[in-house]
Coordinates of C-alpha atoms and ligand atoms in Angstrom, one line a residue:
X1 CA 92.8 69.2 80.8
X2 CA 90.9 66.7 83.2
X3 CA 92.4 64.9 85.7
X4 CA 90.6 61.1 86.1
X5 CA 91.4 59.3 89.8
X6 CA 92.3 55.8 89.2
X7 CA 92.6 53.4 91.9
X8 CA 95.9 51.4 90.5
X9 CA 96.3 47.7 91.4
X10 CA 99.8 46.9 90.2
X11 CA 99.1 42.8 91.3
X12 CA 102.4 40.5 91.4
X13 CA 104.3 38.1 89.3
X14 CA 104.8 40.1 86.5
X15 CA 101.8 42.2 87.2
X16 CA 103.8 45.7 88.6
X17 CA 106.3 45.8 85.3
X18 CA 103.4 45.8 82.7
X19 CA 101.3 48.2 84.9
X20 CA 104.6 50.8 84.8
X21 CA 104.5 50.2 81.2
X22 CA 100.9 50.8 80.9
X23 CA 101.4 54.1 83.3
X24 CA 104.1 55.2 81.3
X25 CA 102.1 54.6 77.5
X26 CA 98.7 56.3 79.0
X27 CA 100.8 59.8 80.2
X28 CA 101.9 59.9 76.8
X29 CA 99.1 59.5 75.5
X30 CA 98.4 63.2 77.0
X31 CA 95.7 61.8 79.4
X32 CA 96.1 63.6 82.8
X33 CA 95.6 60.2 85.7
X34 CA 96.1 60.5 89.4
X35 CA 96.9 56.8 90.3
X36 CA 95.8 55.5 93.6
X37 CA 97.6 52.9 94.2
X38 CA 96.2 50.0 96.2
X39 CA 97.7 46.8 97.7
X40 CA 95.4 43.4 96.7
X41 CA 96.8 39.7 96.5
X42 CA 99.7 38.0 98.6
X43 CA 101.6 40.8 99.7
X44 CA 98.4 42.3 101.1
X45 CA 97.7 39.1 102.6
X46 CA 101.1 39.2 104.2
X47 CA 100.6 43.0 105.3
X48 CA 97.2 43.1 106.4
X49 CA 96.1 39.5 107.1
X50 CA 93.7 39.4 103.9
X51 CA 94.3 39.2 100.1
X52 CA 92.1 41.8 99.4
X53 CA 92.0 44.7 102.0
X54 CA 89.3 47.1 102.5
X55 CA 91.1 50.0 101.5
X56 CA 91.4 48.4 98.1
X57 CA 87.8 47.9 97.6
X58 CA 86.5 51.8 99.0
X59 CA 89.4 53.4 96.3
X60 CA 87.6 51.2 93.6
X61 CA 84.1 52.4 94.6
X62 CA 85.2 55.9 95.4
X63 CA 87.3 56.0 92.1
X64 CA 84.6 54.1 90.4
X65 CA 88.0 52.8 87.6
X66 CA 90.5 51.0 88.0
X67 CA 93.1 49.8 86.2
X68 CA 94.4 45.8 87.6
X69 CA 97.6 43.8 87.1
X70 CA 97.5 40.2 87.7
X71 CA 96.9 38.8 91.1
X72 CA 98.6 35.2 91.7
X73 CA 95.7 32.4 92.7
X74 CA 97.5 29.4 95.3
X75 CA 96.3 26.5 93.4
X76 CA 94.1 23.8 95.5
X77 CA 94.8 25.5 98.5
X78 CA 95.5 29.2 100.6
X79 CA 93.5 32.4 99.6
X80 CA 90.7 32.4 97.0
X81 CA 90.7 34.5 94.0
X82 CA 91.1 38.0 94.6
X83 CA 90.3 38.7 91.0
X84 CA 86.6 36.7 91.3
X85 CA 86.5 38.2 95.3
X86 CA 87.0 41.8 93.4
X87 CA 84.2 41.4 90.3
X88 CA 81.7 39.9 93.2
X89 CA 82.2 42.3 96.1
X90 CA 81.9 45.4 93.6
X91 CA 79.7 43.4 91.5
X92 CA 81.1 43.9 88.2
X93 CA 79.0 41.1 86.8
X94 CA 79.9 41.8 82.9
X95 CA 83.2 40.9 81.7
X96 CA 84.0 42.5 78.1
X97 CA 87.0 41.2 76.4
X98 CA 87.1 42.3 72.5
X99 CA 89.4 39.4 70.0
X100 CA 90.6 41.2 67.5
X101 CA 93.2 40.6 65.3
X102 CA 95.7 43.5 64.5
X103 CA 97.7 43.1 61.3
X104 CA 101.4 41.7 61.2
X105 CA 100.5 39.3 63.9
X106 CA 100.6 35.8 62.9
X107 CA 97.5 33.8 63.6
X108 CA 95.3 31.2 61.9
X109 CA 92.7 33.3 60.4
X110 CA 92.7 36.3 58.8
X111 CA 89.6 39.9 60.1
X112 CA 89.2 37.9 63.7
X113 CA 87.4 40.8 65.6
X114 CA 84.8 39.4 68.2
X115 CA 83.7 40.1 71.5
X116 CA 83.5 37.6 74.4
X117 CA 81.0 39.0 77.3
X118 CA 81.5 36.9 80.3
X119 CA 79.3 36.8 82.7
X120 CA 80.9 37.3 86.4
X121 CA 79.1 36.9 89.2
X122 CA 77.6 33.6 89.2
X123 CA 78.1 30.2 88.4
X124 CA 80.8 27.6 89.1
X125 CA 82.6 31.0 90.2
X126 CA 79.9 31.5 93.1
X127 CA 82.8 29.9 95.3
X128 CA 79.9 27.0 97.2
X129 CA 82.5 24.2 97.5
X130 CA 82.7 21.5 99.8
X131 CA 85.5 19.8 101.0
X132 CA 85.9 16.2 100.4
X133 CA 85.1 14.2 103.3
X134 CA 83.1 17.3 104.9
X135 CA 79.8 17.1 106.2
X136 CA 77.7 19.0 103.5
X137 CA 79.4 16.7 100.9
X138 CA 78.5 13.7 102.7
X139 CA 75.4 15.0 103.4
X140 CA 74.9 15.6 99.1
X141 CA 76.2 12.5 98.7
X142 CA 73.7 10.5 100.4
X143 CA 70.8 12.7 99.4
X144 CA 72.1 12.1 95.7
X145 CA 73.0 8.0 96.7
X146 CA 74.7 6.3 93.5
X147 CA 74.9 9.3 91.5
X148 CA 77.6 11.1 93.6
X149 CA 80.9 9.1 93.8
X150 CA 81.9 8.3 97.4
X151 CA 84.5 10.8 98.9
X152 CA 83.2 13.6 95.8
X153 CA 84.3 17.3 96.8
X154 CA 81.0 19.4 95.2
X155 CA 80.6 22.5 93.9
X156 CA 77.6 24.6 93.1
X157 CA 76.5 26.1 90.0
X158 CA 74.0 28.9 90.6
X159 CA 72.6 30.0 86.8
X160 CA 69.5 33.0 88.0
X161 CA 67.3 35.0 85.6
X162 CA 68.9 37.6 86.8
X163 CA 71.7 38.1 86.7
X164 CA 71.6 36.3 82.9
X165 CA 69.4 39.0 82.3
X166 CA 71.4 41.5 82.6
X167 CA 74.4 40.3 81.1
X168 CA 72.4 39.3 78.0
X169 CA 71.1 42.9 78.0
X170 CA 74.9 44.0 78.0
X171 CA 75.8 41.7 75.3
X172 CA 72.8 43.2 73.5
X173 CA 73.6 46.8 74.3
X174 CA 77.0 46.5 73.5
X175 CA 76.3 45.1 69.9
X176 CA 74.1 48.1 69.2
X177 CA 76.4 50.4 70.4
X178 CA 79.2 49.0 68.4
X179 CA 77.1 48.4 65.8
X180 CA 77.4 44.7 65.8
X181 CA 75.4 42.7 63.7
X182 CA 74.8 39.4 65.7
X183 CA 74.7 37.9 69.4
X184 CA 75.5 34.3 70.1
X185 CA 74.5 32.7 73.6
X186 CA 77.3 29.9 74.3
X187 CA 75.8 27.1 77.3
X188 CA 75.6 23.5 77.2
X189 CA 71.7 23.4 77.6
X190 CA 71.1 19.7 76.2
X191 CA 72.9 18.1 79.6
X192 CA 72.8 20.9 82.4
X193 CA 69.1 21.7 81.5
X194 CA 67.9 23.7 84.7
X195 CA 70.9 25.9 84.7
X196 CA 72.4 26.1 81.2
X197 CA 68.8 25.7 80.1
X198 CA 67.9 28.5 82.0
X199 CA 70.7 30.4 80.4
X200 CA 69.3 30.1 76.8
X201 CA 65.8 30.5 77.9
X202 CA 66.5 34.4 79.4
X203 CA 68.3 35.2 76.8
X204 CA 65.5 34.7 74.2
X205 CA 63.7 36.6 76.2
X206 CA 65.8 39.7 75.5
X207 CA 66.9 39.0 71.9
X208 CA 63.7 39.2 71.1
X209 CA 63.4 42.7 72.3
X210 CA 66.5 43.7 70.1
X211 CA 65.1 42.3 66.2
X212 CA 67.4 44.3 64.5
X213 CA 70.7 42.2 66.2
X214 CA 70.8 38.7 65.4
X215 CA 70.3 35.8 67.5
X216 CA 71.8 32.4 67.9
X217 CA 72.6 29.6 70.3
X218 CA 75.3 27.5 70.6
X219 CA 76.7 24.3 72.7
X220 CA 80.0 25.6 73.8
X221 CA 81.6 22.0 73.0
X222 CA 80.7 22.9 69.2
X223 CA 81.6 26.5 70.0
X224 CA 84.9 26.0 70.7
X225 CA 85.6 23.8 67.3
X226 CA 83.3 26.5 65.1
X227 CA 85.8 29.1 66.7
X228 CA 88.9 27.2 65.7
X229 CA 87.7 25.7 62.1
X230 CA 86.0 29.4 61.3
X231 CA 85.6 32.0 63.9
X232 CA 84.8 34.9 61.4
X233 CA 81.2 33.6 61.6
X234 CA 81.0 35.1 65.3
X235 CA 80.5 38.6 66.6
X236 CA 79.5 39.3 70.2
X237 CA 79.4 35.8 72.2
X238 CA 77.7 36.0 75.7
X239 CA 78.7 32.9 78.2
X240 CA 78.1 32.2 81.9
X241 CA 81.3 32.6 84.2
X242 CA 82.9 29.4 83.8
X243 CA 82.5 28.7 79.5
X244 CA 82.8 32.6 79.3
X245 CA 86.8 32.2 80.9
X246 CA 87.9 29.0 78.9
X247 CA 86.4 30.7 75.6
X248 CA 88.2 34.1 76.2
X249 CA 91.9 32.1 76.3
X250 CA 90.9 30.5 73.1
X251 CA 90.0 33.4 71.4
X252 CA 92.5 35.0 72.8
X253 CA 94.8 32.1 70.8
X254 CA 92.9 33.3 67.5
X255 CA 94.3 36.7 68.0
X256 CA 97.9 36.3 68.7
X257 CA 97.7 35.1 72.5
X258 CA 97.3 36.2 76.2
X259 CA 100.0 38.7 75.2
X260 CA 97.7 41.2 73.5
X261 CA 94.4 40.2 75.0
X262 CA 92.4 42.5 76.8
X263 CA 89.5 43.2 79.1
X264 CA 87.3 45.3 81.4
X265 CA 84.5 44.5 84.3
X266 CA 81.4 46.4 84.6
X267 CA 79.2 47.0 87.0
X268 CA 76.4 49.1 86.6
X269 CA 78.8 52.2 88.0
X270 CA 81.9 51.1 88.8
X271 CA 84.5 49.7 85.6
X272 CA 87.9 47.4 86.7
X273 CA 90.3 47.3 83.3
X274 CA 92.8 43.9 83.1
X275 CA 94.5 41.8 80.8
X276 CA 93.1 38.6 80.3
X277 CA 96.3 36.8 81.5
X278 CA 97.5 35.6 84.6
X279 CA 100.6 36.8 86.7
X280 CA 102.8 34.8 84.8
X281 CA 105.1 34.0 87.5
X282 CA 108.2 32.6 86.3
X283 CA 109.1 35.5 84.2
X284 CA 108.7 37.6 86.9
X285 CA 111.4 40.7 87.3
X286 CA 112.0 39.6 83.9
X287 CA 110.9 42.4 81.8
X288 CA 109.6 40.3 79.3
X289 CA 106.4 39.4 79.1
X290 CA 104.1 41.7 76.6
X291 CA 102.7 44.7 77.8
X292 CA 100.2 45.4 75.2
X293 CA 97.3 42.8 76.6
X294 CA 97.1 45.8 79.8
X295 CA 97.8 48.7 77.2
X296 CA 95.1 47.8 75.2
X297 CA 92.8 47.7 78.7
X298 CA 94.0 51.0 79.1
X299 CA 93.0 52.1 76.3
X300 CA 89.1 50.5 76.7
X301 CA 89.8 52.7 80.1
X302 CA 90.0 55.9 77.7
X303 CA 87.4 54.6 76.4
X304 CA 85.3 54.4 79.7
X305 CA 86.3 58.1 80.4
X306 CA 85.8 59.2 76.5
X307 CA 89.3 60.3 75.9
X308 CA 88.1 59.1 72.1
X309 CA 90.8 61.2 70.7
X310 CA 93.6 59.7 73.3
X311 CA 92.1 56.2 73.0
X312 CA 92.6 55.8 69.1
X313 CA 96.4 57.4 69.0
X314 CA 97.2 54.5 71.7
X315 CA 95.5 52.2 69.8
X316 CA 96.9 53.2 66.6
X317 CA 100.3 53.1 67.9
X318 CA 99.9 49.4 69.4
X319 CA 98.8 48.5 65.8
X320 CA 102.1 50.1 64.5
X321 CA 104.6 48.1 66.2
X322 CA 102.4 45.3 65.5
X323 CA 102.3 45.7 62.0
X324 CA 105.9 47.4 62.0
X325 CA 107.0 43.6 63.9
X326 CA 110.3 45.4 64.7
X327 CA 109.7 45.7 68.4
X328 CA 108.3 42.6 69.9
X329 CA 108.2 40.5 73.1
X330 CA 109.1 36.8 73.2
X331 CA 105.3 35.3 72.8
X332 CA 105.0 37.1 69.1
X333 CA 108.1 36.0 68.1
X334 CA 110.4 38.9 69.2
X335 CA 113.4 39.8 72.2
X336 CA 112.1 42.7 72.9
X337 CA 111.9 43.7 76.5
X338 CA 108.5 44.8 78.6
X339 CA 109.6 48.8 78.7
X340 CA 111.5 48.5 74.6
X341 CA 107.8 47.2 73.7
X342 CA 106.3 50.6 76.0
X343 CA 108.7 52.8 74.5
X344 CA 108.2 52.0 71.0
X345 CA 104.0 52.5 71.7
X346 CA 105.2 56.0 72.6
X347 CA 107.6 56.5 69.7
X348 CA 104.8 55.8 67.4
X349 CA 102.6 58.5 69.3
X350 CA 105.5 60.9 69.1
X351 CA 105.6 60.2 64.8
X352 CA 102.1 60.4 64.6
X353 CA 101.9 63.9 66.1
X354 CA 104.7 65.0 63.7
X355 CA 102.9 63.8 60.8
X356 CA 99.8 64.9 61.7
X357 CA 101.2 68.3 62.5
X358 CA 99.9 68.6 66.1
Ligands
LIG1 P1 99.1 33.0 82.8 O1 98.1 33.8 82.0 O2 99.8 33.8 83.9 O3 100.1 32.4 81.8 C1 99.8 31.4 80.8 C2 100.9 31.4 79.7 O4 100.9 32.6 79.0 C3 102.3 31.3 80.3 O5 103.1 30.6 79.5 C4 102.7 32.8 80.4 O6 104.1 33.0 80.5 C5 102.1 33.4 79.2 N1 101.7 34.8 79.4 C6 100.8 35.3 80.2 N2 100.8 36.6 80.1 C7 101.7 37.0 79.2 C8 102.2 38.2 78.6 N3 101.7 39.4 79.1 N4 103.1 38.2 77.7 C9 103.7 37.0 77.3 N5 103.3 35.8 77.8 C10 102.3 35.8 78.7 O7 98.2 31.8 83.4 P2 98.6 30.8 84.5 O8 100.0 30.4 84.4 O9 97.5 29.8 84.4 O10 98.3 31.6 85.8 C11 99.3 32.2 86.6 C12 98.6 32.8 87.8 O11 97.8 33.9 87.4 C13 97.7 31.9 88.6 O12 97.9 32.0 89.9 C14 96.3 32.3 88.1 O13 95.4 32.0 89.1 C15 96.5 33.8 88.0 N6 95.6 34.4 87.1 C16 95.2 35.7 87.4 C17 94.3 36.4 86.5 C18 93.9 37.8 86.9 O14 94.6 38.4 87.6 N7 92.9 38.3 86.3 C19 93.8 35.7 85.3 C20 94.3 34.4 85.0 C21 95.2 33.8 85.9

């Protein structure tokens, strides 16, 4: 059996007890890992002086996966994001985070199953802010006199053929891969028309290298009510950084919530798996919150490493206890605990081998 090196970021809030379920779910999935585990987020800051040490970032390139819990952002002010500083340092500029609904979940509509590709690198995300009251502000403010507010703090929005390029190009390459029938670009092109404008303009460019995948273009104001009132009209959805993150919480509302949403970051060598949720703080040391949002990223990590076989009895399992709603964590309407939720994933691959006879 292959072994795969992982470099393991177990993040903080409730970040290390959903990564020791996801540990515990992938062994038994009878995937052989060696974890490399790496410190990132405010107990590296406190350890090393910096959120995110170096060490962290060679085990990711070395490794070239890794598996993430979440990292805790100070709000306003202290450290920046280590989970933006991560995706831009190793450049993992395509987010993937797949919406689909499992049965026995309760949602409002019935067959959700889309795919939000985020971009990651650019944007509102590109972390060019100025202070309010500091000297570039000023300085835009006076260049831009009576259409910047007095005492504005600015940031900038960087939009580049580029990098939309290619995370058009991975929307488009996913859908064929997938064998997905239609791509919508999601911007807001009729007011930010140089950037957002920009946006839309690349990606014609390449849906019209890919005829046999459909095309459309949306404003994301109208995107977010189409996805509420009817999201079954959607497929793949590709967004820039900013519209790409608030869309992936809603979609993840369609499909049961944060709890079982999941997601990976590409980079042209180098693939970071994480839920889409946060650290969830106050239920930290809990062992409560849901586990399944990072088991499913694990098993887009089998995936990544084409344990196909491995991947789909995780997979199947999750949809068990879904569908079984026996064992479930507070947010889908259950007491279960974070490790009763792990176990029961790994009960279900235990029945499943006695059935199957293996
Ligand atoms: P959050 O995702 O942590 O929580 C939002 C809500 O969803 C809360 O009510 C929370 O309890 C619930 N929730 C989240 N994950 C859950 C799970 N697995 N099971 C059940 N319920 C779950 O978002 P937030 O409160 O806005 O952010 C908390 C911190 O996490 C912030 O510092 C934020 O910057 C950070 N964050 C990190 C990441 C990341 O690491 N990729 C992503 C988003 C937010």
């Amino acid at each position: 059996m292959k072994t795969h090196k992982v470099t393991l970021i177990p993040g903080d809030g409730t970040g290390p007890e959903i990564v020791e379920a996801v540990k515990k779910v992938v062994a038994a999935a009878g995937v052989s890992i060696e974890w490399e585990t790496v410190d990132a987020g405010a107990d590296a800051m406190e350890k090393y002086g910096t959120p995110l040490p170096l060490q962290a970032l060679e085990s990711v390139r070395r490794n070239k996966v890794a598996l993430k819990g979440p990292i805790t952002t100070p709000v306003g002010t202290g450290f920046r994001s280590v989970n933006v500083a991560l995706r831009k340092e190793l450049d993992l500029y395509a987010c993937l985070r797949p919406c689909k609904l499992y049965p026995g979940i309760k949602a409002p509509h019935d067959g959700v199953d889309l795919v939000v590709v985020r971009e990651n690198t650019e944007d509102l995300y590109a972390g060019i802010e100025y202070a309010a009251g500091s000297p570039d502000a000023e300085a835009l403010i006076a260049k831009h006199k009576g259409k910047i507010h007095p005492g504005a703090a600015i940031s900038i929005k960087p939009i580049s053929p580029s990098a939309t390029q290619r995370i058009v190009k991975f929307a488009f390459d996913y859908a064929l891969k997938h064998n997905r029938k239609k791509v919508t670009a999601v911007a807001k092109a009729n007011i930010m028309k140089f950037t957002d404008g920009l946006f839309f303009e690349v990606a014609r460019k390449v849906a019209s290298r890919h005829p046999q995948i459909e095309y459309e273009e949306r404003l994301v104001d109208n995107m977010c009510m189409q996805l509420v009132v009817k999201p079954r009209l959607y497929d793949v959805l590709v967004l820039p950084n900013l519209y790409g993150d608030i869309i992936s919480d809603l979609c993840a509302g369609l499909v049961g919530g944060l709890g079982v949403a999941p997601g990976g970051n590409f980079g042209d060598d180098i693939a970071l798996f994480e839920a889409v949720h946060g650290s969830a703080p106050k239920y930290k040391g809990m062992n409560k919150v849901n586990p399944i949002a990072l088991v499913l990223s694990g098993v887009m990590m089998l995936e990544h490493f084409k344990e196909t076989e491995a991947a789909s009895r995780l997979e199947n399992a999750v949809a068990a206890v879904l569908a079984e709603g026996k064992t479930l964590t507070y947010d889908l309407g259950g007491s279960a605990s974070t490790l009763a939720v792990a176990d029961a994933i790994i009960e279900k691959m235990q029945d499943c081998k006695i059935v199957d006879g293996r």
